[in-house]
PDB file of C-alpha atoms in Angstrom:
ATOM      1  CA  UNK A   1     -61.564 -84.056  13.837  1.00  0.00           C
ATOM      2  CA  UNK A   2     -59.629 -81.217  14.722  1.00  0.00           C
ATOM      3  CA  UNK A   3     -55.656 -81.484  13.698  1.00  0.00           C
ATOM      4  CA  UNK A   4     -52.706 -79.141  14.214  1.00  0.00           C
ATOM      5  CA  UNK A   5     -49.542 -79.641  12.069  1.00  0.00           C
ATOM      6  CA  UNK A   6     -45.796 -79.201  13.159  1.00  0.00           C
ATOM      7  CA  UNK A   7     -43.452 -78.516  10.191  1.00  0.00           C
ATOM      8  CA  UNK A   8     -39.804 -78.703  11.635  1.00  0.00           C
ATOM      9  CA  UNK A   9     -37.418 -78.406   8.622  1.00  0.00           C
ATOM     10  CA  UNK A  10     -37.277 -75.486   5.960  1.00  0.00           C
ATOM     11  CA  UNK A  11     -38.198 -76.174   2.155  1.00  0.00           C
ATOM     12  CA  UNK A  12     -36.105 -77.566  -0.758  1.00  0.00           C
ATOM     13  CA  UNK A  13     -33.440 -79.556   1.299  1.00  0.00           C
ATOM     14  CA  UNK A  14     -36.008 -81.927   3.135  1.00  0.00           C
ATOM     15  CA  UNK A  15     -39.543 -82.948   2.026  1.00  0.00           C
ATOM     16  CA  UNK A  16     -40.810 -81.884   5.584  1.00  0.00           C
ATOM     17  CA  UNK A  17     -42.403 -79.148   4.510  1.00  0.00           C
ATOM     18  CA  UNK A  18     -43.948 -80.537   1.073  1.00  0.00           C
ATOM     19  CA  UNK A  19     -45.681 -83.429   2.649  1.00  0.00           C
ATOM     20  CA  UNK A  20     -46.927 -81.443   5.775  1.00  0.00           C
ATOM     21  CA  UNK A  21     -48.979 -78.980   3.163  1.00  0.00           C
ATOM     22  CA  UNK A  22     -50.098 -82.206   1.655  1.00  0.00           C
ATOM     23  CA  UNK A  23     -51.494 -83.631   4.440  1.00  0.00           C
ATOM     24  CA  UNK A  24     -52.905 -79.915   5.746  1.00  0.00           C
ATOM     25  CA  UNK A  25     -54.714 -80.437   2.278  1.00  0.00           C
ATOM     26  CA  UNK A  26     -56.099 -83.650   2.707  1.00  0.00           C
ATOM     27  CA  UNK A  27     -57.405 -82.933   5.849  1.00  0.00           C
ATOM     28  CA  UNK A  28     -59.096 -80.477   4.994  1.00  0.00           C
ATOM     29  CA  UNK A  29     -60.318 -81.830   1.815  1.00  0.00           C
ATOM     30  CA  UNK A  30     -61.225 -84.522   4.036  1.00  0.00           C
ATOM     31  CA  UNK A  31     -63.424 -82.124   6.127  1.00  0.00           C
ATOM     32  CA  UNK A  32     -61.420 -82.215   8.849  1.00  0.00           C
ATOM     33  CA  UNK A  33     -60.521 -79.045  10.916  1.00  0.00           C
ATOM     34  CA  UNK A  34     -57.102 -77.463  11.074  1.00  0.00           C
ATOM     35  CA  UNK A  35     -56.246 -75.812  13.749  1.00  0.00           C
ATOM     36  CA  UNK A  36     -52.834 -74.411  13.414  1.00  0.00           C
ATOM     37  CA  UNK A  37     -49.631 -75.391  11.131  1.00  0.00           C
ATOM     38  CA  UNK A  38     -46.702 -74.352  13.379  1.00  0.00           C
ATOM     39  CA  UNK A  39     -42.967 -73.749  12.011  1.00  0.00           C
ATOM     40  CA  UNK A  40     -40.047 -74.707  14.158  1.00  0.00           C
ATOM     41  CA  UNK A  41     -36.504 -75.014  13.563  1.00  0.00           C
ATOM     42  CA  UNK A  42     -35.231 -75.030  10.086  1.00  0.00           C
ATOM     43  CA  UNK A  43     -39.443 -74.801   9.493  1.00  0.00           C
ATOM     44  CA  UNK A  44     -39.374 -71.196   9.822  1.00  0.00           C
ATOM     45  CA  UNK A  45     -37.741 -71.021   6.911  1.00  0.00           C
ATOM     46  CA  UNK A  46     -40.742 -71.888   5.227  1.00  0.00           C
ATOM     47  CA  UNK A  47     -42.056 -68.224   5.854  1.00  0.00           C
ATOM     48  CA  UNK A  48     -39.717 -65.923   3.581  1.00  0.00           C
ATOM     49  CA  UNK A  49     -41.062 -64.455   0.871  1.00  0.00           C
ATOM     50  CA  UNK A  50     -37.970 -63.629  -0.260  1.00  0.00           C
ATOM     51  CA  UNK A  51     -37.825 -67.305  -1.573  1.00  0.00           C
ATOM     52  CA  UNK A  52     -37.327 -67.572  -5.331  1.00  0.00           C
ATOM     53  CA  UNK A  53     -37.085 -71.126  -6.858  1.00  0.00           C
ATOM     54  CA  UNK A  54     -37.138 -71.559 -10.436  1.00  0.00           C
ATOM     55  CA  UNK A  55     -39.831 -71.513 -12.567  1.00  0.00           C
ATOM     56  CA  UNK A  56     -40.163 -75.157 -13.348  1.00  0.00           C
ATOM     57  CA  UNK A  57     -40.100 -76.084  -9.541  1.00  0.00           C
ATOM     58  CA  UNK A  58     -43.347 -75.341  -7.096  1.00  0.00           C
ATOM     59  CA  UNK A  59     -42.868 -72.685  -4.728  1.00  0.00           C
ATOM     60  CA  UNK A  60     -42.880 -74.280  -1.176  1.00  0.00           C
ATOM     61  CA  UNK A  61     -43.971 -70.669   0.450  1.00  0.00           C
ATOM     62  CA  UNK A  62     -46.373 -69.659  -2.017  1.00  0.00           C
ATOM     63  CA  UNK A  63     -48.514 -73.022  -1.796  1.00  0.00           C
ATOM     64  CA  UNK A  64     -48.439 -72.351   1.725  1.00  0.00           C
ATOM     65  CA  UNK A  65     -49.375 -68.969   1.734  1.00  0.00           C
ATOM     66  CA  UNK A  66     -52.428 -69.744  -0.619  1.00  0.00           C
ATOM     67  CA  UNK A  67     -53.320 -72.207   1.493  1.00  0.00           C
ATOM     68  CA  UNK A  68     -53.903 -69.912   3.845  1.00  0.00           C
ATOM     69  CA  UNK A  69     -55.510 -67.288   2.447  1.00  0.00           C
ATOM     70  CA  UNK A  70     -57.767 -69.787   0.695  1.00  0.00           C
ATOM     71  CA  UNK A  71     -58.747 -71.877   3.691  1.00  0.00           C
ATOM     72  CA  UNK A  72     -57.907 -69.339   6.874  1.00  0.00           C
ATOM     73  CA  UNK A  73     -55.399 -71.341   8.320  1.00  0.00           C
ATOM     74  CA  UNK A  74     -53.462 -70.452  10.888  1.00  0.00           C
ATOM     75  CA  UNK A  75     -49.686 -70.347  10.192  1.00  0.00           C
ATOM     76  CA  UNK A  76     -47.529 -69.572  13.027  1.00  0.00           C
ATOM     77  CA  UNK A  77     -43.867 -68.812  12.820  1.00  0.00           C
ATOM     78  CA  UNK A  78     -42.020 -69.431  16.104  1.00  0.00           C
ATOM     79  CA  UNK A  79     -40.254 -66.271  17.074  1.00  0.00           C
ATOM     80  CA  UNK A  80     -37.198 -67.549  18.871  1.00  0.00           C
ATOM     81  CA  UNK A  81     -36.432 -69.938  16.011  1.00  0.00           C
ATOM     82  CA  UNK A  82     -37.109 -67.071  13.753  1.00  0.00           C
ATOM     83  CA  UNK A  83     -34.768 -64.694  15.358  1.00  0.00           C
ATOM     84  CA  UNK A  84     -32.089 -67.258  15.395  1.00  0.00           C
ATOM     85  CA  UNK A  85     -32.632 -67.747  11.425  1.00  0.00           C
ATOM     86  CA  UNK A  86     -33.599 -64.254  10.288  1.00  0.00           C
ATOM     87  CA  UNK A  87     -37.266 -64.553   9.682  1.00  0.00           C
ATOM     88  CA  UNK A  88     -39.116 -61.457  10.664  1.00  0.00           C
ATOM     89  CA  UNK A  89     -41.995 -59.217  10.336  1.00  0.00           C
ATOM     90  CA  UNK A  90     -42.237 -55.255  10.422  1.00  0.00           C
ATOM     91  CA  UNK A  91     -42.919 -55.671  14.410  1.00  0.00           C
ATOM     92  CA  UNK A  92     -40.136 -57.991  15.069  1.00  0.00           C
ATOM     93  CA  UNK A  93     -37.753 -55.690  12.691  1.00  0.00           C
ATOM     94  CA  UNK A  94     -38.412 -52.816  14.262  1.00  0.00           C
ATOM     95  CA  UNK A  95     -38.501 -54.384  17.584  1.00  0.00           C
ATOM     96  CA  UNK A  96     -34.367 -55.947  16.731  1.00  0.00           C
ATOM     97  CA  UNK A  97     -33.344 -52.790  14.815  1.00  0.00           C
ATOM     98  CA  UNK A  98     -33.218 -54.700  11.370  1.00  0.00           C
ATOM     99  CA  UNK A  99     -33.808 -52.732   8.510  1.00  0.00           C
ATOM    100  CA  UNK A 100     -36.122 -55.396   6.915  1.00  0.00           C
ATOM    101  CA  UNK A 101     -38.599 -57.910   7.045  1.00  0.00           C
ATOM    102  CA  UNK A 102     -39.551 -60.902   5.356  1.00  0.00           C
ATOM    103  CA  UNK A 103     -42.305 -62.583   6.120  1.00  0.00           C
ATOM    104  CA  UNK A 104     -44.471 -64.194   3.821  1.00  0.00           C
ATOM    105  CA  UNK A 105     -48.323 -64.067   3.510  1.00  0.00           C
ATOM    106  CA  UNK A 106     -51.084 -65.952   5.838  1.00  0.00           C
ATOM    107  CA  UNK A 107     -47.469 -66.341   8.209  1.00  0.00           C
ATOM    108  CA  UNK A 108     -47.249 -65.067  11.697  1.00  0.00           C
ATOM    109  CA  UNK A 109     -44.910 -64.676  14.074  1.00  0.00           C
ATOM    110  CA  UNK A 110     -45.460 -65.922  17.672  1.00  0.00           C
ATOM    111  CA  UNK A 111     -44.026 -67.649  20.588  1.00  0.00           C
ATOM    112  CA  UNK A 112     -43.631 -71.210  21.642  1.00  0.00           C
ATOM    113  CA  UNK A 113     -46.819 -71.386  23.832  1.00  0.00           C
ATOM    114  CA  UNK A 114     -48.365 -71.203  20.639  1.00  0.00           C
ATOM    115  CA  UNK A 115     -47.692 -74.889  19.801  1.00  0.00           C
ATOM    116  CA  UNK A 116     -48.480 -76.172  23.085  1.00  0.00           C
ATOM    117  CA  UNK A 117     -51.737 -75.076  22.978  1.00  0.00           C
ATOM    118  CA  UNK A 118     -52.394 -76.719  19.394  1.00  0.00           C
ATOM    119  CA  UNK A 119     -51.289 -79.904  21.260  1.00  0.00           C
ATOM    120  CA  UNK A 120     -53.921 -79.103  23.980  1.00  0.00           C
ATOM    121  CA  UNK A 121     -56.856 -78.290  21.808  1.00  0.00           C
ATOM    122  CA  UNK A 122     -56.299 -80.777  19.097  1.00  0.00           C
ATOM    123  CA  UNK A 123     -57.597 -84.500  18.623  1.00  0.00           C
ATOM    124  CA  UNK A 124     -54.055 -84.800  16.903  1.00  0.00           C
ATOM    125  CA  UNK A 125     -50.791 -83.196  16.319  1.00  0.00           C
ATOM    126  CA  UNK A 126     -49.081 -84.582  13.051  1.00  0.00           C
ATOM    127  CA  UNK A 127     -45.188 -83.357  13.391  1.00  0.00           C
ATOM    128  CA  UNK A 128     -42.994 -83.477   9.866  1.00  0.00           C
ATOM    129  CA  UNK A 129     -39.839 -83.624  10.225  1.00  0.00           C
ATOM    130  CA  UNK A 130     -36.296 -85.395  10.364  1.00  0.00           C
TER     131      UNK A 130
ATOM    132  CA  UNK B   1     -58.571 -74.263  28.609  1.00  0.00           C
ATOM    133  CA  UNK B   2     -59.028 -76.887  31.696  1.00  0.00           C
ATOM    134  CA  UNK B   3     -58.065 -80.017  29.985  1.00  0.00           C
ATOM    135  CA  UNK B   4     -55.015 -81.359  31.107  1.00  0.00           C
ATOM    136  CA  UNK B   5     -53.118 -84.122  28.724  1.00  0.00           C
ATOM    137  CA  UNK B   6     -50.191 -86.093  28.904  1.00  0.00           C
ATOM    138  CA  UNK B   7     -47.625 -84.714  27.001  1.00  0.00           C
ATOM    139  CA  UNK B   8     -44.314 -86.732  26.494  1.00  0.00           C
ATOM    140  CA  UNK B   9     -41.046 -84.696  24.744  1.00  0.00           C
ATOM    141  CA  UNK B  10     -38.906 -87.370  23.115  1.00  0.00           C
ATOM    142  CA  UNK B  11     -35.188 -86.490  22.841  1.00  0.00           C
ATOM    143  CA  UNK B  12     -33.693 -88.344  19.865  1.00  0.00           C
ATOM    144  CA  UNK B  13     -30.622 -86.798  19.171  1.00  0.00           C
ATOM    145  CA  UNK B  14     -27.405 -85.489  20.793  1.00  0.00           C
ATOM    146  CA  UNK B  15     -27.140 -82.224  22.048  1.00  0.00           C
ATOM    147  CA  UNK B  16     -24.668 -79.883  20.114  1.00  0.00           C
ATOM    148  CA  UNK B  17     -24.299 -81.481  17.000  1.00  0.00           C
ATOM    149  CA  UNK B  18     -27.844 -80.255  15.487  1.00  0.00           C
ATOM    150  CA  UNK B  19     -30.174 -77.347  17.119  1.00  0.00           C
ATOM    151  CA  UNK B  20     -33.054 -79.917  18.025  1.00  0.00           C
ATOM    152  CA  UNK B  21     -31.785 -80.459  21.264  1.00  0.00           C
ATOM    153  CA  UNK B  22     -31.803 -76.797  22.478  1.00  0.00           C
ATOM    154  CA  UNK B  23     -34.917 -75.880  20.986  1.00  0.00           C
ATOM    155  CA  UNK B  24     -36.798 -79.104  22.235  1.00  0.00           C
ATOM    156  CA  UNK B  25     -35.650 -77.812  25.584  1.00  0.00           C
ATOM    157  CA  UNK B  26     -37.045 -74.538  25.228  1.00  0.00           C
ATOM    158  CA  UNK B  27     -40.523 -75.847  24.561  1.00  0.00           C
ATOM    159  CA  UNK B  28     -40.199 -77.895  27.601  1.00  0.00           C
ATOM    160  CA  UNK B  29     -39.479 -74.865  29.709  1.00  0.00           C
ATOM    161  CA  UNK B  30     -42.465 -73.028  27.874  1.00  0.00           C
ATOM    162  CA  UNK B  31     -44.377 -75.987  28.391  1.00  0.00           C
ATOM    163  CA  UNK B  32     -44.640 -75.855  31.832  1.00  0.00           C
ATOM    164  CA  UNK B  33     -46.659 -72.362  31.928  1.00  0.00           C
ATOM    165  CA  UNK B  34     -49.558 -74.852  30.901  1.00  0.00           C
ATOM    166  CA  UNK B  35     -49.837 -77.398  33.395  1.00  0.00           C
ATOM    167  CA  UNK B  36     -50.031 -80.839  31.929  1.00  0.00           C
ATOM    168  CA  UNK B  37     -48.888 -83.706  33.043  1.00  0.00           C
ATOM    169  CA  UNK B  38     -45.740 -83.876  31.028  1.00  0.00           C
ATOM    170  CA  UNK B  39     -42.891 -86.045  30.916  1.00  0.00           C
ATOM    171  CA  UNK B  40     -39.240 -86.646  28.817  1.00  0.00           C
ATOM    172  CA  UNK B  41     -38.008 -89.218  27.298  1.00  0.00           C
ATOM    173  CA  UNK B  42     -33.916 -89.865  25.891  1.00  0.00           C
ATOM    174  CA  UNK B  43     -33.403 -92.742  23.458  1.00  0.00           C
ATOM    175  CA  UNK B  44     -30.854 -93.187  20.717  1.00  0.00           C
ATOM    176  CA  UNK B  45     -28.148 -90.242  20.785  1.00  0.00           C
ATOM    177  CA  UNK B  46     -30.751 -88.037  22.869  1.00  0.00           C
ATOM    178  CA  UNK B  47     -28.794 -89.551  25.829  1.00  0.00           C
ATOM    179  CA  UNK B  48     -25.912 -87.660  25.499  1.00  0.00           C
ATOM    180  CA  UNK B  49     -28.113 -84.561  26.440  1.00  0.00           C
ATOM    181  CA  UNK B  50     -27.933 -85.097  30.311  1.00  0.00           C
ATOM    182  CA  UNK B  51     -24.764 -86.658  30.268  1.00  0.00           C
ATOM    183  CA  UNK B  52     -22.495 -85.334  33.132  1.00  0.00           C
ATOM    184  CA  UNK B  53     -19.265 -83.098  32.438  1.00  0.00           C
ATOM    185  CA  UNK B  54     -20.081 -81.676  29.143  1.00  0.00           C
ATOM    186  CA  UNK B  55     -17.545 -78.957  28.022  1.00  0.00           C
ATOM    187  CA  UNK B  56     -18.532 -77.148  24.962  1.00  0.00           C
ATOM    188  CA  UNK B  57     -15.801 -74.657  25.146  1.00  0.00           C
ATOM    189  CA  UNK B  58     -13.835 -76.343  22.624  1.00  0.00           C
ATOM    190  CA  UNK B  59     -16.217 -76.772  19.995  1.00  0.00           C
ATOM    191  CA  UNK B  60     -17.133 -73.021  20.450  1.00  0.00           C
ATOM    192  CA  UNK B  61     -21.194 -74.413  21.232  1.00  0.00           C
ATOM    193  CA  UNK B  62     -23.401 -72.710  23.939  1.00  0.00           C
ATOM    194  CA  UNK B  63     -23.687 -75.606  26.652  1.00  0.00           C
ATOM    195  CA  UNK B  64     -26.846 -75.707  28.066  1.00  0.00           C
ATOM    196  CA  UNK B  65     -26.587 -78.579  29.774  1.00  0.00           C
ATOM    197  CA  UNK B  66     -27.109 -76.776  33.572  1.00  0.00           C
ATOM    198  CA  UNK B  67     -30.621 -75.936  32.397  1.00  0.00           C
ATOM    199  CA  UNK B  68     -31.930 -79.651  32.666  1.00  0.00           C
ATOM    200  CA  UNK B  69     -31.131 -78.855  36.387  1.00  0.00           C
ATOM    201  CA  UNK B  70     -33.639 -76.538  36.431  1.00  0.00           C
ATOM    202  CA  UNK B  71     -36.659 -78.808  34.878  1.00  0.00           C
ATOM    203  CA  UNK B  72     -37.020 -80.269  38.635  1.00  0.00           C
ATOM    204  CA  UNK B  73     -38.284 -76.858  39.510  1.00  0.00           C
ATOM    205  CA  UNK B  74     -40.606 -76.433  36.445  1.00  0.00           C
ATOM    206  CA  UNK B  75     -42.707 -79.635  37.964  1.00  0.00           C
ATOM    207  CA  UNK B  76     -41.010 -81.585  35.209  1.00  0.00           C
ATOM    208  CA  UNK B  77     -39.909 -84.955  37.545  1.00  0.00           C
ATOM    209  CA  UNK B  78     -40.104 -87.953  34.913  1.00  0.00           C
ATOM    210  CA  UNK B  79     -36.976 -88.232  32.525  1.00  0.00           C
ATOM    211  CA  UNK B  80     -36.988 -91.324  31.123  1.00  0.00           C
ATOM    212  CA  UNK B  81     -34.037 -92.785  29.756  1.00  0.00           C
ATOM    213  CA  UNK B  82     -34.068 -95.916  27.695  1.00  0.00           C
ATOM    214  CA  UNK B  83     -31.560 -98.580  29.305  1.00  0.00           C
ATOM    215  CA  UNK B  84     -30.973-100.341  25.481  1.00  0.00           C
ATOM    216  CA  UNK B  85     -29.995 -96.568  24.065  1.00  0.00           C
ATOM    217  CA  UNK B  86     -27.522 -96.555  27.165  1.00  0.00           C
ATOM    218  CA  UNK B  87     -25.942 -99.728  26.842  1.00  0.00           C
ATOM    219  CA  UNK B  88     -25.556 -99.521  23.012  1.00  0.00           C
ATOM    220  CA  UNK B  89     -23.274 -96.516  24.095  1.00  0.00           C
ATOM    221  CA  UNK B  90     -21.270 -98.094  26.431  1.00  0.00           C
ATOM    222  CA  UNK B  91     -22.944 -95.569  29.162  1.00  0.00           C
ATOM    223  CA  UNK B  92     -24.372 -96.121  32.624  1.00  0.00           C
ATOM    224  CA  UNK B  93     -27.109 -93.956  34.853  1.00  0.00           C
ATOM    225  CA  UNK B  94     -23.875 -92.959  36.373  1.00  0.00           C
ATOM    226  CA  UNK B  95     -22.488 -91.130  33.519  1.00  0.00           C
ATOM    227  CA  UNK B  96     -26.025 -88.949  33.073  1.00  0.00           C
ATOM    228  CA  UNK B  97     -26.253 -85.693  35.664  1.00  0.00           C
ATOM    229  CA  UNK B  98     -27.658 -86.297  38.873  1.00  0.00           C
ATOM    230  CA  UNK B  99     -30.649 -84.336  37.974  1.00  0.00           C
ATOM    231  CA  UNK B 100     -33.210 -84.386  41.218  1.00  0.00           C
ATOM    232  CA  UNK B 101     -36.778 -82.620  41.982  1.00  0.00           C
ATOM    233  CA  UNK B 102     -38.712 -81.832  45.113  1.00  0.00           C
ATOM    234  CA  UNK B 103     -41.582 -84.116  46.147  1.00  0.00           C
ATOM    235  CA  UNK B 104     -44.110 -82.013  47.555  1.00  0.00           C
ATOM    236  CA  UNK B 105     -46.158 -85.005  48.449  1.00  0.00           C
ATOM    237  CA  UNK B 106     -43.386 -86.265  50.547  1.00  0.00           C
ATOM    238  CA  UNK B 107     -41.828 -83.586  52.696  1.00  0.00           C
ATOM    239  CA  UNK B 108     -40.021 -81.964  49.886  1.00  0.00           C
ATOM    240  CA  UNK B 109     -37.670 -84.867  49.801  1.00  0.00           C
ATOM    241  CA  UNK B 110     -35.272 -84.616  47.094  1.00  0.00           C
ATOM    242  CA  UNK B 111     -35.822 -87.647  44.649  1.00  0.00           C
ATOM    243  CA  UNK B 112     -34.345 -88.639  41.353  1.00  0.00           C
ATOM    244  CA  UNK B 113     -35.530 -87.019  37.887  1.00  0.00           C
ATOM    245  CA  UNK B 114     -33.928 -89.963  35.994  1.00  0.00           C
ATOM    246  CA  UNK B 115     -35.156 -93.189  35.382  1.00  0.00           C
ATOM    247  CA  UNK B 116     -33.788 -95.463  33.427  1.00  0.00           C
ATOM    248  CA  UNK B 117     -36.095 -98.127  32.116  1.00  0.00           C
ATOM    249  CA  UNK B 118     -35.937-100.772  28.920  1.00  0.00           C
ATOM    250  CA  UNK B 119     -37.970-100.044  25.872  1.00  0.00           C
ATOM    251  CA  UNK B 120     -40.549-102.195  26.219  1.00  0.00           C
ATOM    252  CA  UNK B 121     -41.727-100.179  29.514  1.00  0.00           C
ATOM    253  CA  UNK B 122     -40.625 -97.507  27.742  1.00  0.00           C
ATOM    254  CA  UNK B 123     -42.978 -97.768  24.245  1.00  0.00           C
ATOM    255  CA  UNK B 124     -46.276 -98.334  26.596  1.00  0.00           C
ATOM    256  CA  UNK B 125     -45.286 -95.165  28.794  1.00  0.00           C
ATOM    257  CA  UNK B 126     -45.354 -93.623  24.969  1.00  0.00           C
ATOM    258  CA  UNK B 127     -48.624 -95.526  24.165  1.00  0.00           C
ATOM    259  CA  UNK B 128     -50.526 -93.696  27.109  1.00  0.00           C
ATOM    260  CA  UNK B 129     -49.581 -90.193  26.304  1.00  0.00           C
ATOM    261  CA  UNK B 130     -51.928 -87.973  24.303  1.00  0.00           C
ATOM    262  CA  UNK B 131     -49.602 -86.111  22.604  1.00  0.00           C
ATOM    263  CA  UNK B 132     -45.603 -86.574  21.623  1.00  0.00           C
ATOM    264  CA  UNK B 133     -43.146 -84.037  20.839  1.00  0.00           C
ATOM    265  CA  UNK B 134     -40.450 -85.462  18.872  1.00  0.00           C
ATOM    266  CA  UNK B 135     -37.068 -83.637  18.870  1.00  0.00           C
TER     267      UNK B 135
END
C-alpha cells in the first residue's frame, strides 16, 4: 500500500512529530510504500538543523533525516509555513535576502500542491497532529 | 494524474486564535488547481471561521475572513456546517456569511455555499470521502 504522512506540529512540545516517524517506520518495515512525509504548520519546525536537544534525549530532526537518507523518503517542507516560521534553504535565503539557512538533511522545501498530490496518489494519508 | 477523489477539509477550530485556520484555507485555495471533487466541513469552534462581522482590528490579527467569499469562484460550493456545533454556540445559519457560488448547471444562478446539516448526515458525508484534511 502506498501511504503519505502529514506531520502538523514541530518537535519537543507535542508528540506529533515522534509518532508520525514511528509510524513512517512501521510502514515501511511493514513493506509498505511511502510516498511523501509532508510538514505543515508548527511541522516545519521539524526541519532545522540548527536543533540541539540534550544528549540524553533523541533528536527529533536527526531520526528524521536518517530516515531519509536510509530509506529515500521524501520529506517536504511547506514553503509558506516555512517562511512564516523561519525555515529555509540556500534558495529560499537567497531568494528573501536572509543571510542564512537552515534546513536539515533528506528536507525540502516546496509548496502546498505538494501535499495535495500525496492525497491524490496515495491509498492513505495518515495526518499527526493536534 | 486523471484520478479525481473526494477530498473533504474539516475546520475544527476558530479562526484567529491558532494559525490552523489560515493555513487550512490556503490549501483549500491551492487545492483547487487540482480538480477534485472537494468539499468543507465546520464543526466544533471551526464555526466561528465564516461567521459574519468579524473585526480583527482589535486583536491586531490579519482577518481573512473575505477570502471564504472567494471559494465560490474556486468551484468550491459545499460548506458544510454541523447544526449541533451551531447550537452548542448559541449561533444560527444567520450569524455565518452569506457565502454563495454560481451554478453553471443552472443558468449561473447564484445558490448558497452553506449548508447546515446535523452530524449524523454529516459523519456519512465524511464516510464517503477518500481523503480528509483535518485543520
Amino acid at each position: 500500500m502506498k501511504f503519505s504522512v502529514m506531520v502538523n506540529e514541530g518537535p519537543y512540545n507535542h508528540q506529533a512529530s515522534d509518532s508520525a516517524y514511528h509510524f513512517t517506520k512501521a510502514v515501511l518495515q511493514a513493506g509498505h510504500e511511502v510516498f511523501r512525509v509532508f510538514f505543515y504548520h508548527d511541522g516545519v519546525n521539524n526541519g532545522t538543523r540548527l536543533t540541539t536537544p540534550p544528549q540524553d534525549d533523541r533528536n527529533v530532526v536527526a531520526r528524521w533525516s536518517e530516515l531519509a537518507v536510509e530509506h529515500k523518503v521524501d520529506l517536504v517542507v511547506c514553503v509558506a509555513a516555512a517562511q512564516r516560521r523561519g525555515i529555509a534553504d540556500a534558495d529560499e535565503a537567497k531568494r528573501n535576502g536572509k543571510n542564512a539557512d537552515n534546513i536539515a538533511e533528506g528536507f525540502r522545501i516546496s509548496g502546498l500542491g505538494q501535499l495535495i498530490e500525496a492525497g491524490i496518489v496515495s491509498d492513505r494519508l495518515v495526518e499527526f497532529g493536534d | 494524474m486523471p484520478t479525481v477523489k473526494k477530498m473533504m477539509y474539516v475546520n475544527r477550530r476558530a479562526p484567529h486564535g491558532t494559525g490552523y485556520a489560515l493555513e487550512g484555507l490556503e490549501v483549500v485555495l491551492i487545492g483547487t488547481a487540482f480538480e477534485q471533487e472537494v468539499c468543507m466541513a465546520f464543526i466544533g469552534d471551526g464555526v466561528y471561521q465564516i461567521m459574519q462581522g468579524q473585526d480583527t482590528r482589535a486583536a491586531g490579527m490579519k482577518n481573512f475572513s473575505p477570502t471564504y467569499k472567494a471559494l465560490g469562484d474556486y468551484d468550491v460550493t459545499r460548506l458544510y456546517v454541523e447544526q449541533e456545533s451551531l447550537s452548542e454556540r448559541g449561533l444560527s445559519v444567520d450569524d455565518l456569511m452569506p457565502l454563495t457560488y454560481e451554478d453553471e448547471d443552472d443558468d449561473w444562478a447564484e445558490k448558497p455555499s452553506v449548508q447546515v446539516i446535523v452530524r449524523k448526515e454529516l459523519s456519512q458525508i465524511m464516510a464517503a470521502q477518500d481523503v480528509l484534511f483535518n485543520f
